[in-house]
mmCIF file of C-alpha atoms in Angstrom:
data_model
loop_
_atom_site.group_PDB
_atom_site.id
_atom_site.type_symbol
_atom_site.label_atom_id
_atom_site.label_comp_id
_atom_site.label_asym_id
_atom_site.label_seq_id
_atom_site.Cartn_x
_atom_site.Cartn_y
_atom_site.Cartn_z
ATOM 1 C CA MET A 1 -12.032 16.428 3.898
ATOM 2 C CA GLU A 2 -13.996 19.202 5.497
ATOM 3 C CA SER A 3 -16.826 18.757 2.992
ATOM 4 C CA ILE A 4 -17.334 15.050 3.883
ATOM 5 C CA CYS A 5 -16.839 15.382 7.644
ATOM 6 C CA GLU A 6 -19.841 14.880 9.942
ATOM 7 C CA PRO A 7 -20.411 17.239 12.907
ATOM 8 C CA GLY A 8 -18.145 16.270 15.796
ATOM 9 C CA GLN A 9 -16.020 14.030 13.582
ATOM 10 C CA VAL A 10 -12.300 14.496 12.952
ATOM 11 C CA LEU A 11 -11.042 13.154 9.619
ATOM 12 C CA ILE A 12 -7.354 12.826 8.813
ATOM 13 C CA SER A 13 -5.320 11.831 5.785
ATOM 14 C CA HIS A 14 -3.020 8.825 5.575
ATOM 15 C CA ALA A 15 0.018 11.099 6.011
ATOM 16 C CA THR A 16 -1.379 12.449 9.289
ATOM 17 C CA TRP A 17 -2.440 8.955 10.372
ATOM 18 C CA ALA A 18 1.168 7.789 9.946
ATOM 19 C CA LEU A 19 2.254 10.456 12.443
ATOM 20 C CA VAL A 20 -0.415 9.885 15.112
ATOM 21 C CA ASN A 21 -1.615 6.261 14.889
ATOM 22 C CA ASP A 22 0.590 5.155 17.784
ATOM 23 C CA GLN A 23 -0.949 7.842 20.027
ATOM 24 C CA PHE A 24 -4.623 7.832 19.002
ATOM 25 C CA LYS A 25 -7.169 5.265 17.928
ATOM 26 C CA CYS A 26 -8.023 5.689 14.270
ATOM 27 C CA LYS A 27 -10.547 3.940 12.043
ATOM 28 C CA PHE A 28 -9.950 3.536 8.316
ATOM 29 C CA GLU A 29 -12.942 4.963 6.458
ATOM 30 C CA GLY A 30 -11.820 3.963 2.970
ATOM 31 C CA GLU A 31 -10.704 5.697 -0.188
ATOM 32 C CA LYS A 32 -12.654 8.924 -0.631
ATOM 33 C CA GLU A 33 -12.939 11.441 -3.442
ATOM 34 C CA LEU A 34 -12.323 14.910 -2.088
ATOM 35 C CA LYS A 35 -13.575 18.180 -3.510
ATOM 36 C CA GLY A 36 -11.009 19.835 -5.774
ATOM 37 C CA PHE A 37 -8.890 16.721 -6.399
ATOM 38 C CA SER A 38 -8.957 14.207 -9.243
ATOM 39 C CA ARG A 39 -7.647 11.287 -7.159
ATOM 40 C CA THR A 40 -8.839 9.450 -4.069
ATOM 41 C CA PHE A 41 -7.367 9.728 -0.592
ATOM 42 C CA ARG A 42 -7.168 7.234 2.281
ATOM 43 C CA VAL A 43 -9.261 8.784 5.040
ATOM 44 C CA TYR A 44 -9.347 7.911 8.741
ATOM 45 C CA THR A 45 -11.565 8.954 11.626
ATOM 46 C CA LEU A 46 -9.522 10.137 14.576
ATOM 47 C CA ASP A 47 -10.833 9.308 18.053
ATOM 48 C CA ILE A 48 -9.286 12.101 20.112
ATOM 49 C CA LYS A 49 -11.089 10.988 23.287
ATOM 50 C CA ALA A 50 -9.458 7.562 23.351
ATOM 51 C CA GLY A 51 -5.691 7.742 23.520
ATOM 52 C CA ARG A 52 -3.702 4.510 23.452
#
């Protein structure tokens, strides 16, 4: 995810989203192909400034 992340952005996987979505606002960014993997991953932007 590091290779597709914009400066100042925090990207997380679906597994991490499942652990933190009740504490932080997250936006689904879609299914993304990540460097070094042959499958896609569900990727979310984490808004660490806006807790719930």
